Amino acid sequence: KDIRKSKEEGSILVQGPMTLFQGKSAVLEEALIIRIPIFKNFRSNSGNDDDLEFWGFATSILNWARLREEAGFDSFFNSHEAEYVMTKTGVFINSTTLEEYRKVEIIGQSENWESLKRDNSITGPLRSFAGWEITVGFKDGFTPSWKYWGSFCVVFGSLLAAHILMITLVATVDHQILLYR
């Protein structure tokens, strides 16, 4: 289904992560297969695709685990004490009933990604890859850790400043009264 859609729309298709085998042994544990449709004629600005002749796909295989590691993806989130989970929603066809169904797969996640809930995270699409989303958040939500003691300091500091200002103004008025008696 995804391959047919990629061919019809001329869009990039990313499949995986999946384990690649050669014979009976696994060669790559987390592989991404990227397919780009190739057409004989270029797509015109008018959007007329009638003259496009499909040649096939240019296919590339990426080591997803190595890509995440070398890009510093996990270490970036760890250094900011953030959690993440990347998911992919795929459309599949049941081979016996021929009905379409959707399946959500986890592509990558941080160590404590289960702590992400609706109130402490935000989800957005990864625009380059159809059906991919990333959810990012903090265990304690987006509220800064200093919120409560910081709020106390602001309120206490405001009261202290108001009290000092009041004492200064009262003392000034008292001095004026004593000077002009």
Coordinates of N, CA and C in Angstrom, one line a residue, residues 2-149:
D2 N 1.9 1.3 0.9 CA 2.8 2.5 1.0 C 3.6 2.6 -0.3
I3 N 4.0 1.5 -0.9 CA 4.8 1.6 -2.1 C 3.9 2.1 -3.3
R4 N 2.7 1.7 -3.4 CA 1.8 2.1 -4.4 C 1.5 3.6 -4.2
K5 N 1.3 4.1 -3.0 CA 1.1 5.5 -2.7 C 2.3 6.3 -3.1
S6 N 3.5 5.8 -2.8 CA 4.7 6.6 -3.1 C 4.9 6.7 -4.6
K7 N 4.6 5.7 -5.3 CA 4.7 5.7 -6.8 C 3.7 6.7 -7.4
E8 N 2.4 6.7 -6.9 CA 1.4 7.6 -7.4 C 1.6 9.0 -7.1
E9 N 2.1 9.3 -5.9 CA 2.3 10.7 -5.4 C 3.7 11.2 -5.7
G10 N 4.6 10.3 -6.1 CA 6.0 10.7 -6.3 C 6.7 11.1 -5.0
S11 N 6.3 10.5 -3.9 CA 6.8 10.9 -2.6 C 7.8 9.9 -2.1
I12 N 8.7 10.3 -1.2 CA 9.7 9.5 -0.6 C 9.0 8.5 0.4
L13 N 9.4 7.3 0.4 CA 8.9 6.3 1.3 C 10.0 5.8 2.2
V14 N 9.7 5.9 3.5 CA 10.7 5.4 4.5 C 10.0 4.2 5.2
Q15 N 10.7 3.0 5.2 CA 10.2 1.8 5.9 C 11.1 1.4 7.0
G16 N 10.6 0.9 8.0 CA 11.4 0.4 9.1 C 11.2 1.2 10.4
P17 N 12.0 1.1 11.3 CA 13.2 0.2 11.4 C 12.8 -1.3 11.4
M18 N 13.6 -2.0 10.8 CA 13.4 -3.5 10.7 C 14.7 -4.2 10.7
T19 N 14.7 -5.5 11.0 CA 15.9 -6.3 11.0 C 16.1 -6.8 9.6
L20 N 17.3 -6.7 9.0 CA 17.6 -7.2 7.7 C 18.4 -8.5 7.9
F21 N 18.1 -9.5 7.1 CA 18.7 -10.8 7.2 C 19.4 -11.1 5.9
Q22 N 20.5 -11.8 6.0 CA 21.2 -12.4 4.9 C 21.3 -13.9 5.2
G23 N 20.5 -14.7 4.5 CA 20.4 -16.1 4.9 C 19.5 -16.2 6.1
K24 N 20.0 -16.8 7.2 CA 19.3 -16.9 8.4 C 19.9 -16.1 9.5
S25 N 20.9 -15.3 9.2 CA 21.5 -14.5 10.2 C 21.2 -13.0 10.0
A26 N 21.0 -12.3 11.1 CA 20.7 -10.9 11.1 C 21.9 -10.1 10.7
V27 N 21.8 -9.2 9.7 CA 23.0 -8.4 9.3 C 22.9 -7.0 9.9
L28 N 21.7 -6.5 10.0 CA 21.4 -5.1 10.5 C 20.2 -5.2 11.4
E29 N 20.3 -4.8 12.7 CA 19.2 -4.9 13.6 C 18.1 -3.8 13.4
E30 N 18.6 -2.6 13.2 CA 17.6 -1.5 13.0 C 17.9 -0.8 11.7
A31 N 17.3 -1.2 10.6 CA 17.5 -0.7 9.3 C 16.3 0.2 8.8
L32 N 16.6 1.3 8.2 CA 15.6 2.1 7.5 C 15.8 1.9 6.1
I33 N 14.7 1.6 5.4 CA 14.8 1.5 3.9 C 14.1 2.7 3.3
I34 N 14.9 3.4 2.5 CA 14.3 4.7 1.9 C 14.2 4.5 0.4
R35 N 13.0 4.7 -0.1 CA 12.7 4.5 -1.5 C 12.3 5.8 -2.1
I36 N 12.9 6.2 -3.2 CA 12.5 7.4 -3.9 C 12.1 7.0 -5.3
P37 N 10.9 7.3 -5.7 CA 10.4 6.9 -7.1 C 11.1 7.7 -8.1
I38 N 11.5 7.0 -9.2 CA 12.2 7.6 -10.3 C 11.3 7.5 -11.5
F39 N 11.1 8.7 -12.2 CA 10.3 8.8 -13.4 C 11.2 9.3 -14.6
K40 N 10.8 8.8 -15.8 CA 11.5 9.1 -17.0 C 11.5 10.6 -17.3
N41 N 10.3 11.2 -17.2 CA 10.1 12.6 -17.5 C 9.9 13.3 -16.2
F42 N 10.3 14.6 -16.3 CA 10.2 15.4 -15.1 C 8.8 15.8 -14.9
R43 N 8.4 16.0 -13.6 CA 7.0 16.5 -13.3 C 7.0 18.0 -13.7
S44 N 6.0 18.4 -14.5 CA 5.8 19.7 -14.9 C 5.2 20.6 -13.9
N45 N 5.4 21.9 -14.0 CA 4.8 22.9 -13.1 C 3.3 22.9 -13.1
S46 N 2.8 22.5 -14.3 CA 1.3 22.5 -14.4 C 0.7 21.4 -13.6
G47 N 1.5 20.5 -13.1 CA 0.9 19.4 -12.3 C 0.4 18.3 -13.2
N48 N 0.6 18.3 -14.5 CA 0.1 17.2 -15.4 C 1.0 16.1 -15.3
D49 N 0.6 15.0 -14.7 CA 1.4 13.8 -14.5 C 1.2 12.7 -15.5
D50 N 0.4 13.0 -16.5 CA 0.0 12.0 -17.5 C 1.2 11.5 -18.3
D51 N 2.2 12.4 -18.5 CA 3.3 12.0 -19.3 C 4.5 11.4 -18.5
L52 N 4.3 11.1 -17.2 CA 5.3 10.6 -16.4 C 5.4 9.1 -16.6
E53 N 6.6 8.5 -16.9 CA 6.7 7.1 -17.0 C 7.6 6.6 -15.8
F54 N 7.0 5.7 -15.0 CA 7.6 5.2 -13.8 C 8.7 4.2 -14.2
W55 N 9.9 4.5 -13.7 CA 11.1 3.6 -14.0 C 11.3 2.6 -12.8
G56 N 11.1 3.0 -11.6 CA 11.4 2.2 -10.5 C 11.8 3.0 -9.3
F57 N 12.4 2.4 -8.3 CA 12.8 3.2 -7.1 C 14.3 3.2 -6.9
A58 N 14.8 4.3 -6.4 CA 16.2 4.3 -5.9 C 16.0 4.0 -4.5
T59 N 16.8 3.0 -4.0 CA 16.6 2.5 -2.7 C 17.9 2.6 -1.9
S60 N 17.8 3.1 -0.7 CA 19.0 3.2 0.2 C 18.7 2.6 1.5
I61 N 19.7 2.1 2.2 CA 19.5 1.5 3.5 C 20.3 2.2 4.5
L62 N 19.7 2.6 5.6 CA 20.4 3.4 6.7 C 20.4 2.5 7.9
N63 N 21.5 2.6 8.7 CA 21.6 2.0 10.0 C 21.0 3.0 11.0
W64 N 19.7 2.7 11.4 CA 19.0 3.7 12.2 C 19.7 3.9 13.6
A65 N 20.1 2.8 14.2 CA 20.8 2.9 15.5 C 22.0 3.8 15.5
R66 N 22.8 3.5 14.4 CA 24.1 4.3 14.3 C 23.8 5.8 13.9
L67 N 22.8 6.0 13.1 CA 22.4 7.4 12.8 C 22.0 8.1 14.0
R68 N 21.1 7.5 14.8 CA 20.7 8.2 16.1 C 21.9 8.5 17.0
E69 N 22.8 7.5 17.1 CA 24.0 7.7 17.9 C 24.9 8.7 17.4
E70 N 25.2 8.7 16.2 CA 26.2 9.7 15.6 C 25.6 11.1 15.5
A71 N 24.3 11.2 15.4 CA 23.7 12.5 15.4 C 23.5 13.0 16.8
G72 N 23.7 12.2 17.8 CA 23.7 12.6 19.2 C 22.2 12.8 19.7
F73 N 21.3 12.1 19.0 CA 19.9 12.3 19.3 C 19.6 12.0 20.8
D74 N 20.0 10.8 21.2 CA 19.7 10.4 22.6 C 20.4 11.2 23.6
S75 N 21.7 11.5 23.3 CA 22.5 12.3 24.3 C 21.9 13.8 24.4
F76 N 21.4 14.3 23.3 CA 20.8 15.6 23.3 C 19.6 15.7 24.3
F77 N 18.7 14.7 24.2 CA 17.6 14.7 25.1 C 18.0 14.4 26.5
N78 N 19.0 13.5 26.7 CA 19.5 13.3 28.1 C 20.1 14.5 28.7
S79 N 20.8 15.3 27.9 CA 21.5 16.5 28.5 C 20.5 17.5 28.9
H80 N 19.3 17.5 28.3 CA 18.3 18.5 28.6 C 17.2 17.9 29.5
E81 N 17.5 16.7 30.1 CA 16.6 16.0 30.9 C 15.2 15.9 30.4
A82 N 15.1 15.7 29.1 CA 13.9 15.5 28.3 C 13.7 14.1 27.9
E83 N 12.4 13.8 27.6 CA 12.1 12.4 27.1 C 11.5 12.6 25.7
Y84 N 11.6 11.5 24.9 CA 11.0 11.6 23.6 C 10.5 10.2 23.2
V85 N 9.6 10.1 22.3 CA 9.2 8.9 21.6 C 8.9 9.2 20.2
M86 N 9.4 8.5 19.2 CA 9.1 8.7 17.8 C 8.3 7.5 17.4
T87 N 7.2 7.8 16.7 CA 6.3 6.7 16.2 C 6.0 6.9 14.7
K88 N 5.6 5.8 14.2 CA 5.3 5.8 12.7 C 4.0 5.0 12.6
T89 N 3.0 5.6 11.9 CA 1.7 5.0 11.7 C 1.7 4.5 10.3
G90 N 1.7 3.2 10.1 CA 1.7 2.6 8.8 C 0.3 2.1 8.4
V91 N 0.0 2.1 7.1 CA -1.3 1.6 6.6 C -0.9 0.2 6.0
F92 N -1.7 -0.8 6.4 CA -1.4 -2.2 5.9 C -2.7 -2.7 5.4
I93 N -2.6 -3.8 4.6 CA -3.8 -4.5 4.1 C -3.7 -5.9 4.6
N94 N -4.9 -6.4 5.2 CA -5.0 -7.7 5.7 C -5.1 -8.6 4.5
S95 N -4.2 -9.6 4.4 CA -4.1 -10.5 3.2 C -5.3 -11.4 3.0
T96 N -6.0 -11.7 4.1 CA -7.2 -12.6 3.9 C -8.5 -11.8 3.6
T97 N -8.7 -10.7 4.4 CA -9.9 -9.9 4.2 C -9.7 -8.7 3.3
L98 N -8.5 -8.4 2.9 CA -8.2 -7.2 2.1 C -8.7 -5.9 2.6
E99 N -8.8 -5.8 3.9 CA -9.2 -4.6 4.6 C -8.0 -3.8 5.0
E100 N -8.0 -2.5 4.9 CA -6.9 -1.7 5.4 C -7.0 -1.5 6.9
Y101 N -5.8 -1.5 7.5 CA -5.8 -1.2 9.0 C -4.5 -0.4 9.2
R102 N -4.5 0.4 10.3 CA -3.4 1.2 10.7 C -2.7 0.6 11.9
K103 N -1.4 0.7 11.9 CA -0.6 0.2 13.0 C 0.5 1.2 13.4
V104 N 0.5 1.5 14.7 CA 1.5 2.5 15.2 C 2.7 1.7 15.8
E105 N 3.9 2.1 15.3 CA 5.1 1.4 15.7 C 6.0 2.4 16.3
I106 N 6.8 2.1 17.3 CA 7.8 2.9 18.0 C 9.1 2.8 17.2
I107 N 9.6 3.9 16.7 CA 10.8 4.0 16.0 C 12.0 4.2 16.8
G108 N 11.8 5.1 17.8 CA 12.9 5.4 18.8 C 12.3 6.0 20.0
Q109 N 13.0 5.8 21.1 CA 12.5 6.4 22.4 C 13.7 6.6 23.3
S110 N 13.4 7.5 24.3 CA 14.4 7.7 25.3 C 14.1 6.7 26.4
E111 N 15.0 6.7 27.4 CA 15.0 5.7 28.5 C 13.6 5.7 29.3
N112 N 13.1 6.8 29.6 CA 11.9 6.9 30.4 C 10.7 7.5 29.6
W113 N 10.6 7.1 28.4 CA 9.6 7.7 27.5 C 8.1 7.4 28.0
E114 N 8.0 6.4 28.8 CA 6.6 6.1 29.3 C 6.1 7.2 30.3
S115 N 7.0 8.0 30.8 CA 6.5 9.1 31.7 C 5.8 10.2 30.9
L116 N 5.9 10.2 29.6 CA 5.2 11.2 28.8 C 3.7 11.0 28.8
K117 N 3.0 12.0 29.2 CA 1.5 12.0 29.2 C 1.0 13.2 28.5
R118 N -0.3 13.4 28.3 CA -0.9 14.5 27.6 C -0.5 15.8 28.2
D119 N -0.4 15.9 29.6 CA -0.2 17.2 30.2 C 1.3 17.6 30.4
N120 N 2.2 16.7 30.0 CA 3.6 17.1 30.2 C 4.4 16.9 28.9
S121 N 3.7 16.8 27.7 CA 4.4 16.7 26.5 C 3.7 17.3 25.3
I122 N 4.4 17.4 24.2 CA 3.8 17.9 23.0 C 4.1 17.0 21.8
T123 N 3.2 16.8 20.9 CA 3.4 15.9 19.8 C 3.3 16.7 18.5
G124 N 4.2 16.4 17.6 CA 4.2 17.0 16.3 C 4.6 16.1 15.2
P125 N 4.2 16.4 13.9 CA 4.6 15.5 12.8 C 6.1 15.8 12.4
L126 N 6.7 14.7 11.9 CA 8.0 14.9 11.2 C 7.7 15.0 9.8
R127 N 7.7 16.2 9.3 CA 7.2 16.5 7.9 C 7.8 15.8 6.8
S128 N 9.1 15.4 6.9 CA 9.8 14.8 5.8 C 9.3 13.3 5.6
F129 N 8.7 12.8 6.7 CA 8.3 11.4 6.6 C 6.8 11.2 7.0
A130 N 6.0 10.8 6.0 CA 4.6 10.7 6.2 C 4.3 9.7 7.3
G131 N 3.4 10.1 8.2 CA 3.0 9.1 9.3 C 3.9 9.1 10.5
W132 N 5.0 9.8 10.4 CA 6.0 9.8 11.6 C 5.6 11.0 12.5
E133 N 5.7 10.7 13.8 CA 5.5 11.8 14.8 C 6.5 11.7 15.9
I134 N 6.8 12.8 16.5 CA 7.6 12.8 17.7 C 6.9 13.5 18.8
T135 N 7.0 12.9 20.0 CA 6.4 13.4 21.2 C 7.6 13.7 22.1
V136 N 7.6 15.0 22.6 CA 8.7 15.4 23.4 C 8.1 16.1 24.7
G137 N 8.8 15.8 25.8 CA 8.3 16.4 27.0 C 9.3 16.2 28.2
F138 N 8.9 16.7 29.3 CA 9.7 16.6 30.5 C 8.8 15.8 31.6
K139 N 9.5 15.1 32.4 CA 8.8 14.3 33.4 C 7.9 15.1 34.3
D140 N 8.3 16.3 34.6 CA 7.5 17.2 35.5 C 6.7 18.2 34.6
G141 N 6.7 18.0 33.3 CA 5.9 18.9 32.4 C 6.8 20.1 32.0
F142 N 6.2 21.1 31.5 CA 6.9 22.2 31.0 C 7.0 23.3 32.1
T143 N 6.6 23.0 33.3 CA 6.7 23.9 34.4 C 8.1 23.9 34.9
P144 N 8.8 25.0 35.0 CA 10.2 25.0 35.4 C 10.3 24.5 36.9
S145 N 11.4 23.9 37.2 CA 11.6 23.3 38.5 C 11.6 24.4 39.6
W146 N 12.0 25.6 39.2 CA 12.1 26.7 40.2 C 10.8 27.5 40.3
K147 N 9.7 27.0 39.7 CA 8.4 27.8 39.8 C 8.0 28.1 41.2
Y148 N 8.0 27.2 42.1 CA 7.4 27.4 43.4 C 8.3 28.3 44.3
W149 N 9.6 28.0 44.4 CA 10.4 28.8 45.2 C 10.7 30.1 44.5

